[in-house]
Tab-separated table of C-alpha atoms and ligand atoms in Angstrom:
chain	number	residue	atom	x	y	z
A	11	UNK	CA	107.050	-62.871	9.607
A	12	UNK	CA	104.723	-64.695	7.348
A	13	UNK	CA	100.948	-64.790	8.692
A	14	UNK	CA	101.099	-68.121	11.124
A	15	UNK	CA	100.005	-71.564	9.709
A	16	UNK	CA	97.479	-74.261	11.167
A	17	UNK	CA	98.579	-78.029	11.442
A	18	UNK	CA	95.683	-80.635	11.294
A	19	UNK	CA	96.232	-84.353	11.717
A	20	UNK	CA	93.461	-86.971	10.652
A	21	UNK	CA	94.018	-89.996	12.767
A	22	UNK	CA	93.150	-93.707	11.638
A	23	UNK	CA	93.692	-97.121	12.378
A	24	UNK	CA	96.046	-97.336	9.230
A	25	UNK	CA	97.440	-94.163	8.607
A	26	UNK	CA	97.680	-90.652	10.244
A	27	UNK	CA	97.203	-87.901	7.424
A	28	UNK	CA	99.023	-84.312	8.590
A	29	UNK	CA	98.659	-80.937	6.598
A	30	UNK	CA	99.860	-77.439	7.044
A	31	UNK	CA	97.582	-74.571	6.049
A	32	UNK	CA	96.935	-71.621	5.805
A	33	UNK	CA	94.577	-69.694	7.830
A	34	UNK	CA	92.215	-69.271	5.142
A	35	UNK	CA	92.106	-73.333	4.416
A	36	UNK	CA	94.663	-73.955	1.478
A	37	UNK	CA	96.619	-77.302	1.802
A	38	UNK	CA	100.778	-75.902	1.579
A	39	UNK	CA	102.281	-79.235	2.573
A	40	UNK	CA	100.956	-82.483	3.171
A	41	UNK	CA	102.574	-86.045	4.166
A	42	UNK	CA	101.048	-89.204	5.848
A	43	UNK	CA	102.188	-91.602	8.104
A	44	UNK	CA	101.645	-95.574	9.059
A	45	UNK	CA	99.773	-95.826	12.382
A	46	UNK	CA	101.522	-98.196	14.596
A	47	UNK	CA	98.589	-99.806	16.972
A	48	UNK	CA	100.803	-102.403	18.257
A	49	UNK	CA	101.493	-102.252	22.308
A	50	UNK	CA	98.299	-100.877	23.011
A	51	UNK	CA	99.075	-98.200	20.518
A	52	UNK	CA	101.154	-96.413	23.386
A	53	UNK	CA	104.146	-95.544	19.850
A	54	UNK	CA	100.896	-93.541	18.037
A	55	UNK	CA	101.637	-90.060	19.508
A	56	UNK	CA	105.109	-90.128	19.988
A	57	UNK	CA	105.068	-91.489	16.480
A	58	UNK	CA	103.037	-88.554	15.477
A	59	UNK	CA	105.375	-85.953	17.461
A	60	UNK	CA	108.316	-87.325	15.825
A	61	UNK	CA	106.558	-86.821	12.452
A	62	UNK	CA	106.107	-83.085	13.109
A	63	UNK	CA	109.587	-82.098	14.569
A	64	UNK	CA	111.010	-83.627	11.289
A	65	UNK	CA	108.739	-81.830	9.111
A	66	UNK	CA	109.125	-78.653	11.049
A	67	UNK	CA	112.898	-79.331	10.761
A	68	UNK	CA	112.927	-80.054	7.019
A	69	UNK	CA	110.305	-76.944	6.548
A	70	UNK	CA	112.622	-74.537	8.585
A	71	UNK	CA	109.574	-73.526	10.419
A	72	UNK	CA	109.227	-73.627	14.659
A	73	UNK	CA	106.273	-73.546	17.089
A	74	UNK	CA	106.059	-69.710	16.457
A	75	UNK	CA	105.255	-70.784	12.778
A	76	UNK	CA	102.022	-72.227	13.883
A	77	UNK	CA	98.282	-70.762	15.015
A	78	UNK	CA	97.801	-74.050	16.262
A	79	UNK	CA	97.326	-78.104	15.718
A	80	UNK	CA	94.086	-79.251	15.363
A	81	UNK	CA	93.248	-83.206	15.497
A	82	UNK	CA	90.773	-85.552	14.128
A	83	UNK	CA	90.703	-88.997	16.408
A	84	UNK	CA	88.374	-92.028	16.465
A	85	UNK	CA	86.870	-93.209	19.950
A	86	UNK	CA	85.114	-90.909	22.745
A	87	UNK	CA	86.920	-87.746	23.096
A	88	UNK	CA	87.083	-85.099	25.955
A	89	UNK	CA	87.593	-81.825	23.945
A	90	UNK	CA	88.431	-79.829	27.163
A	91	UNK	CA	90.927	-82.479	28.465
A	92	UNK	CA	92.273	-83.301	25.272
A	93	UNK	CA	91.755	-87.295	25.868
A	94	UNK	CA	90.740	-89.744	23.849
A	95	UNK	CA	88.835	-93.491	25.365
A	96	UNK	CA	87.746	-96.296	23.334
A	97	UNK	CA	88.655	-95.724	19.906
A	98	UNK	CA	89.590	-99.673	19.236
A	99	UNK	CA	90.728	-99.480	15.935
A	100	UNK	CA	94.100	-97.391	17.679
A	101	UNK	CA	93.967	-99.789	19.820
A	102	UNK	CA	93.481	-97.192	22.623
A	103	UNK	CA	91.044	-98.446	24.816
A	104	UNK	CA	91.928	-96.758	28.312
A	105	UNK	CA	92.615	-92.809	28.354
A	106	UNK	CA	95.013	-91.229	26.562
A	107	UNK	CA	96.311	-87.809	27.219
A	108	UNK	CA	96.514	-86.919	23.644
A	109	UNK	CA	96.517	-82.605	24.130
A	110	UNK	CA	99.201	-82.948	27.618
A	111	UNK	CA	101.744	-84.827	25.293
A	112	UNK	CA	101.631	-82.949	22.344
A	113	UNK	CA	101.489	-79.762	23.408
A	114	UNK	CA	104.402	-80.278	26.237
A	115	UNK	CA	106.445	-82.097	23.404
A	116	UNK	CA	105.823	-79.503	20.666
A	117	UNK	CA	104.917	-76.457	22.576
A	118	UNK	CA	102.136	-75.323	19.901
A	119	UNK	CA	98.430	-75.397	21.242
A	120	UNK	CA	96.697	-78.328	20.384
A	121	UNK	CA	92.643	-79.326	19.972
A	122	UNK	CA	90.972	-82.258	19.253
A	123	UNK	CA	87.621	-83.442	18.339
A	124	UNK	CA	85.367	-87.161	16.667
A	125	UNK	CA	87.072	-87.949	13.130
A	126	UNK	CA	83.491	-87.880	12.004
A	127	UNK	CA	83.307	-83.886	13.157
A	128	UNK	CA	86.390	-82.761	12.122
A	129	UNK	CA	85.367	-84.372	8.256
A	130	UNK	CA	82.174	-82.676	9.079
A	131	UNK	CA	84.303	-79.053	9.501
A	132	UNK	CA	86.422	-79.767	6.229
A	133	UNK	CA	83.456	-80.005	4.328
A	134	UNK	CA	81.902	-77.620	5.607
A	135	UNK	CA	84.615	-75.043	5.477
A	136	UNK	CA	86.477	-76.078	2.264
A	137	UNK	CA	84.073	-78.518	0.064
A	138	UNK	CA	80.448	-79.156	-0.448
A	139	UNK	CA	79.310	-76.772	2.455
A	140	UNK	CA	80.608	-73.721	0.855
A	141	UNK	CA	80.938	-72.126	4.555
A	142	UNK	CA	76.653	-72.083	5.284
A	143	UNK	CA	76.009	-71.771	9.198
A	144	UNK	CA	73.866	-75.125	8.977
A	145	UNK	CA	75.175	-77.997	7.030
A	146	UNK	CA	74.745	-82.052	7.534
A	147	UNK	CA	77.820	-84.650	6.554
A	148	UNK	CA	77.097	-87.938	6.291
A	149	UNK	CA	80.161	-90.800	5.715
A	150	UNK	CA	78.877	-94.017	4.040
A	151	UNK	CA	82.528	-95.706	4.634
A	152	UNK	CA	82.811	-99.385	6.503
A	153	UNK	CA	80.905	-97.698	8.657
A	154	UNK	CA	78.553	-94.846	8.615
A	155	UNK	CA	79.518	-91.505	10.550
A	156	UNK	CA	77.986	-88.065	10.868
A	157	UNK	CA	78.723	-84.345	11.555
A	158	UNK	CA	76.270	-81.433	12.142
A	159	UNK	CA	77.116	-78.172	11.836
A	160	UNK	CA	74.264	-75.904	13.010
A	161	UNK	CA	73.853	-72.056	13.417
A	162	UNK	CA	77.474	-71.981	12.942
A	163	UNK	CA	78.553	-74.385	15.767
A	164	UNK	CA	79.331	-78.594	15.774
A	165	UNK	CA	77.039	-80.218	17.663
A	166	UNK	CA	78.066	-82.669	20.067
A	167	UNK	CA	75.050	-83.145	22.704
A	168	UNK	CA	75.930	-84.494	26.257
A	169	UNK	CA	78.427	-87.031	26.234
A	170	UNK	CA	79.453	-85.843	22.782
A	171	UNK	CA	76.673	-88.488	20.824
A	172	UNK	CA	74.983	-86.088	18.399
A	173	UNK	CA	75.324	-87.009	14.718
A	174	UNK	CA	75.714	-90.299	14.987
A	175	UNK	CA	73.697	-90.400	12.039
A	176	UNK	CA	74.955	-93.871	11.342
A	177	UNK	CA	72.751	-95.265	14.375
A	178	UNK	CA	69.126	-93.473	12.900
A	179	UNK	CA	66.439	-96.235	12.696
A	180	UNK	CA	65.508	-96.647	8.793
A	181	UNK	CA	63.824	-100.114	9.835
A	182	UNK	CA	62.896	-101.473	12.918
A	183	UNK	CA	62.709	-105.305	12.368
A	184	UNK	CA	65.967	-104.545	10.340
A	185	UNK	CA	69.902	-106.165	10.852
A	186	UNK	CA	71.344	-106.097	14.350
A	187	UNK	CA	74.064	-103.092	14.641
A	188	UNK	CA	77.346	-103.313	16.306
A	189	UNK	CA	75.790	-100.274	18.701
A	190	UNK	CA	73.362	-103.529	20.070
A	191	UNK	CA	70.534	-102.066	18.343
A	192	UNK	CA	68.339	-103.001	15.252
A	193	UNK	CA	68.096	-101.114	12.033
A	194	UNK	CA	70.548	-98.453	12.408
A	195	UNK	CA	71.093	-96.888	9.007
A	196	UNK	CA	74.643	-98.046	9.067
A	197	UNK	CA	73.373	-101.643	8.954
A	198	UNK	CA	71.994	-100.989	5.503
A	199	UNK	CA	73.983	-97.514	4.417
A	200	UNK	CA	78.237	-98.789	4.937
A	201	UNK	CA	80.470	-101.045	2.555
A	202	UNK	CA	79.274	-103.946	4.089
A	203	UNK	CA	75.088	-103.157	4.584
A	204	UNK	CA	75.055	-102.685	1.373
A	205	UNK	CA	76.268	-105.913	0.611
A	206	UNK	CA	73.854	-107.452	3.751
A	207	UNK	CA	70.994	-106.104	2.089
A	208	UNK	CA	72.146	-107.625	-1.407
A	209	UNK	CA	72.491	-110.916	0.533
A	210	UNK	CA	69.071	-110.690	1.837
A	211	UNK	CA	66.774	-109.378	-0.953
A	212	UNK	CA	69.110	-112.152	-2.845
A	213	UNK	CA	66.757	-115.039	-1.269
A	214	UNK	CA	63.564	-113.807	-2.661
A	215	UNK	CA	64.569	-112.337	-6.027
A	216	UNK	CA	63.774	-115.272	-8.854
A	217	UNK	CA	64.605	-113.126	-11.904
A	218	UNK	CA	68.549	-113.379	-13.579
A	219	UNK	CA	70.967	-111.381	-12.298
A	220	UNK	CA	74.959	-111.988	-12.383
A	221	UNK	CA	75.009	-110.380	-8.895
A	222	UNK	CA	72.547	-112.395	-7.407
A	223	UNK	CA	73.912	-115.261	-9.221
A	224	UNK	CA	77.301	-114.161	-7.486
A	225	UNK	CA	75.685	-114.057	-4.291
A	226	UNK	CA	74.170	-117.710	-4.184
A	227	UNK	CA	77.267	-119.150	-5.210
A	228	UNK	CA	79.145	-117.721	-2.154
A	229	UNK	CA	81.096	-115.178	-3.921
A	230	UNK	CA	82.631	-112.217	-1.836
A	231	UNK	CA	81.724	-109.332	-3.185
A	232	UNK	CA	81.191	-105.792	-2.235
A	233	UNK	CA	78.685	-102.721	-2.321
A	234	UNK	CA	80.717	-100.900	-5.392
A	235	UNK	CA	80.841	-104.500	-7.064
A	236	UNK	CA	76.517	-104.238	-6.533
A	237	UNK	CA	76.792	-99.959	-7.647
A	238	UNK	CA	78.480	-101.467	-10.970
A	239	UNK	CA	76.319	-103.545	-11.719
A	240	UNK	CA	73.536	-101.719	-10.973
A	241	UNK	CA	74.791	-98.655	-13.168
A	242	UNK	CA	75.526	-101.376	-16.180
A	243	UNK	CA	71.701	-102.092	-15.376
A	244	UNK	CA	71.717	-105.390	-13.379
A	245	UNK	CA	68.016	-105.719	-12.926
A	246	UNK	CA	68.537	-107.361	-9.129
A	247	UNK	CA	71.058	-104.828	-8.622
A	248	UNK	CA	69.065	-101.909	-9.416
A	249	UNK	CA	66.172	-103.502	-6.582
A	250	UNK	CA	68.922	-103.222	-3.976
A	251	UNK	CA	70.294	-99.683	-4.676
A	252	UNK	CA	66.988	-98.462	-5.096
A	253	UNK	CA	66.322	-99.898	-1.137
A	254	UNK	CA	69.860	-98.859	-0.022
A	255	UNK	CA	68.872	-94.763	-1.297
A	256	UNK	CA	64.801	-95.570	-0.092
A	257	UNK	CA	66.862	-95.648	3.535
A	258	UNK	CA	69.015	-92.752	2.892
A	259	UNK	CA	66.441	-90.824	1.681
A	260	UNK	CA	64.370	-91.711	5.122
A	261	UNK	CA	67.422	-91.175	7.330
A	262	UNK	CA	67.990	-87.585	5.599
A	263	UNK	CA	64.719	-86.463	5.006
A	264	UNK	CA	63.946	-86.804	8.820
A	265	UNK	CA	67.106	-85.012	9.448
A	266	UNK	CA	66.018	-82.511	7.205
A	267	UNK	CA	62.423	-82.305	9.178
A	268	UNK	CA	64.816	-81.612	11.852
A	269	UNK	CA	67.317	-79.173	11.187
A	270	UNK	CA	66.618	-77.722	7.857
A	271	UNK	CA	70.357	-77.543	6.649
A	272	UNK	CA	71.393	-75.668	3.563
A	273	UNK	CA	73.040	-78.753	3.049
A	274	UNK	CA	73.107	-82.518	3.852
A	275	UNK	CA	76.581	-83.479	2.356
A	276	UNK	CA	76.685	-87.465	1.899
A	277	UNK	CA	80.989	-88.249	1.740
A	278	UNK	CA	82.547	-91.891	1.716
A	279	UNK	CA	83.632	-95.164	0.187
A	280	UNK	CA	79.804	-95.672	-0.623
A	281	UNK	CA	79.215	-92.005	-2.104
A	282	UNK	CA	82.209	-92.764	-4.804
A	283	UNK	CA	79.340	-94.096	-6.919
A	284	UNK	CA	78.065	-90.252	-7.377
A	285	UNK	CA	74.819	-88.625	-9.095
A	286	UNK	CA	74.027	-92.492	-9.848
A	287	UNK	CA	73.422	-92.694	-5.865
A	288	UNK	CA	72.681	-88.862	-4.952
A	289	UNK	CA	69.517	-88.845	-7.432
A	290	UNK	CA	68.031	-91.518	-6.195
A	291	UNK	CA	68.842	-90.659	-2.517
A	292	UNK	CA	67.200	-87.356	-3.400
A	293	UNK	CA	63.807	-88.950	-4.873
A	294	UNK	CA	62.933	-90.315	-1.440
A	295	UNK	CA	64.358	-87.854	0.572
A	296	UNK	CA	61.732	-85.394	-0.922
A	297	UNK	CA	59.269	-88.421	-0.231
A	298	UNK	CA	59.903	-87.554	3.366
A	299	UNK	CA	60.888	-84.391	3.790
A	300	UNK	CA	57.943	-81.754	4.091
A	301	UNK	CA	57.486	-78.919	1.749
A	302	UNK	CA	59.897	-76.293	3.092
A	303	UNK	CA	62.310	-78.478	3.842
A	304	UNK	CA	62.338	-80.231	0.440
A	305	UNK	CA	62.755	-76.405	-1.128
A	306	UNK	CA	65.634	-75.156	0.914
A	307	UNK	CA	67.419	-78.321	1.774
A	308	UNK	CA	69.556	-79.763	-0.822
A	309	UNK	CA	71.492	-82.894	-0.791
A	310	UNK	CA	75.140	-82.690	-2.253
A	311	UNK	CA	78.108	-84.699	-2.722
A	312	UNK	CA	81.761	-84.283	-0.577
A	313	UNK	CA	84.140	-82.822	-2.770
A	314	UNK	CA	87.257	-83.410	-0.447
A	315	UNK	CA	87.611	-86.919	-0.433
A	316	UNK	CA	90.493	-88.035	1.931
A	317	UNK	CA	91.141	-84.537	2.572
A	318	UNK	CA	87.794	-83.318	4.460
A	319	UNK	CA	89.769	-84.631	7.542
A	320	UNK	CA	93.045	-82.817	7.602
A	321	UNK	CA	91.117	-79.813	6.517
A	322	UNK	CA	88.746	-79.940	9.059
A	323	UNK	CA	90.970	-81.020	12.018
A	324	UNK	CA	93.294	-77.872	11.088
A	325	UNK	CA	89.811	-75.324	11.431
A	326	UNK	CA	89.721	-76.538	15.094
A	327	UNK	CA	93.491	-74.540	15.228
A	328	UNK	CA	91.348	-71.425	14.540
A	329	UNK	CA	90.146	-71.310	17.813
A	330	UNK	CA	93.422	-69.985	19.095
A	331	UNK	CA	93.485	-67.471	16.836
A	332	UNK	CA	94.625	-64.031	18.883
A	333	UNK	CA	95.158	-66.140	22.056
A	334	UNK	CA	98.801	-66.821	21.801
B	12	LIG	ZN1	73.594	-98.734	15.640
């Protein structure tokens, strides 16, 4: 028999992302489905149970095929339990017994961990990480998430908080978060803080700027509208990137101080605009990073895009690796 596959699903409020791989990470098959949240979203997992018998079926391959299925889910999860709380965007906000119903309807075992995490694992496994024992992700998406992989182990802390990078305080006066506290990172670091801190610096900036001039006529428009313009060399937009990587730099230069990473790997919507962001992230993070940490401790762009997830989410399969 062929050496056993993982399975690792990346589940979202839109879609659910599968992938088989092998053990040593390569994608063989991959396939995505809609995530139906209606009803409380109590269709997701038989939904996503359907989706693997037929894919299973199609790939004449069985339970015996598989190492293991390995899950990335928004929301509070209990890793031992295999529950998930609280993720809203599933609309899932009482307990769900994710690991009892998968692995009684598919009969493979079955983990599950934060989608932040498991993105965290991909790229740390697979991408920008390159496999190091101590490596940092950070997601600048529509919102901002966090992973840390240190001495060879996620971190998760006590109720399974740690690397919520997103809620780091780059300014204390700064915007309200959704969290109920002020200044979190991802107030000034997602989609839309990006575009809050466009909107603010907006009301004191005098020069002439298309963006800004975008921004007082009430114009929607978003943080890779503001990268554009800024790379095209938009004097306003320029002021706000430059404040929008002074943050980034703070937030991961601190985290540097902290856990001197081989890597801090920034991923998401937000990092799409590339060395344009990264270099000037980088000039303030060796502002405030100290001198060991700025030589050892380098900052680095995701290289799996969509797929950190599904690659990371599979890893977690490795666990049961020689325990069948
Ligand atoms: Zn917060």
């Amino acid at each position: 028999m062929a050496e056993e596959k993982l399975l690792g699903i990346d589940l979202g409020g839109t879609t659910a992302k599968f992938a088989i791989l092998t053990q040593e990470g390569d994608i063989q098959q991959k396939w995505t489905i809609e995530t139906n949240i209606l009803d409380d979203g109590i269709h997701i997992v038989d939904d996503i149970i359907a989706s693997i018998k037929h894919r299973l079926n199609l790939y004449q391959m069985t339970a015996e095929d598989f190492v293991g299925i390995g899950m990335g889910s928004p929301g509070v999860i209990d890793r031992k339990a295999g529950t998930v709380v609280g993720a809203y965007n599933l609309n899932w906000a009482t307990l769900q017994p994710v690991k009892e119903k998968m692995e009684k309807a598919l009969g493979i075992p079955f983990a599950i961990d934060n989608d932040a995490n498991v993105a965290a694992l991909g790229e740390r496994w697979q991408g920008a990480g390159e496999n190091s024992p101590d490596v940092t992700f950070i997601t600048l998406g529509t919102g901002v998430g966090g992973g840390i992989v240190a001495e060879g182990h996620l971190l998760h802390g006590v109720v399974g908080a740690a690397g919520e990078i997103g809620h780091i305080t780059v300014d204390p006066d700064g915007f309200m978060c959704t969290c109920g506290k002020r200044g979190c990172l991802e107030t000034v670091a997602s989609a839309t803080g990006v575009v809050r801190v466009a909107r603010k610096m907006s009301e004191e900036f005098a020069g002439d700027s298309e963006i800004k001039q975008q921004i007082d006529d009430g114009e929607d428009i978003s943080s890779k509208d503001i990268f554009d313009a800024a790379q095209e060399g938009d004097h306003f937009a320029l002021l706000v990137v430059d404040k929008v990587c002074y943050y980034l730099g703070l937030a991961t230069g601190n985290i540097g101080n902290m856990l001197n990473p081989s890597d801090i790997v920034i991923g998401g919507g937000v990092s799409a605009a590339g060395e344009f962001l990264l270099e000037r992230v980088q000039k303030y993070f060796e502002q405030f990073s100290f001198t060991q940490v700025r030589e050892s401790t380098h900052l680095k762009l995701a290289q799996l895009g969509n797929d950190a997830g599904v690659i990371g989410a599979a890893s977690l399969a490795l666990q049961f690796l020689g325990g069948k």
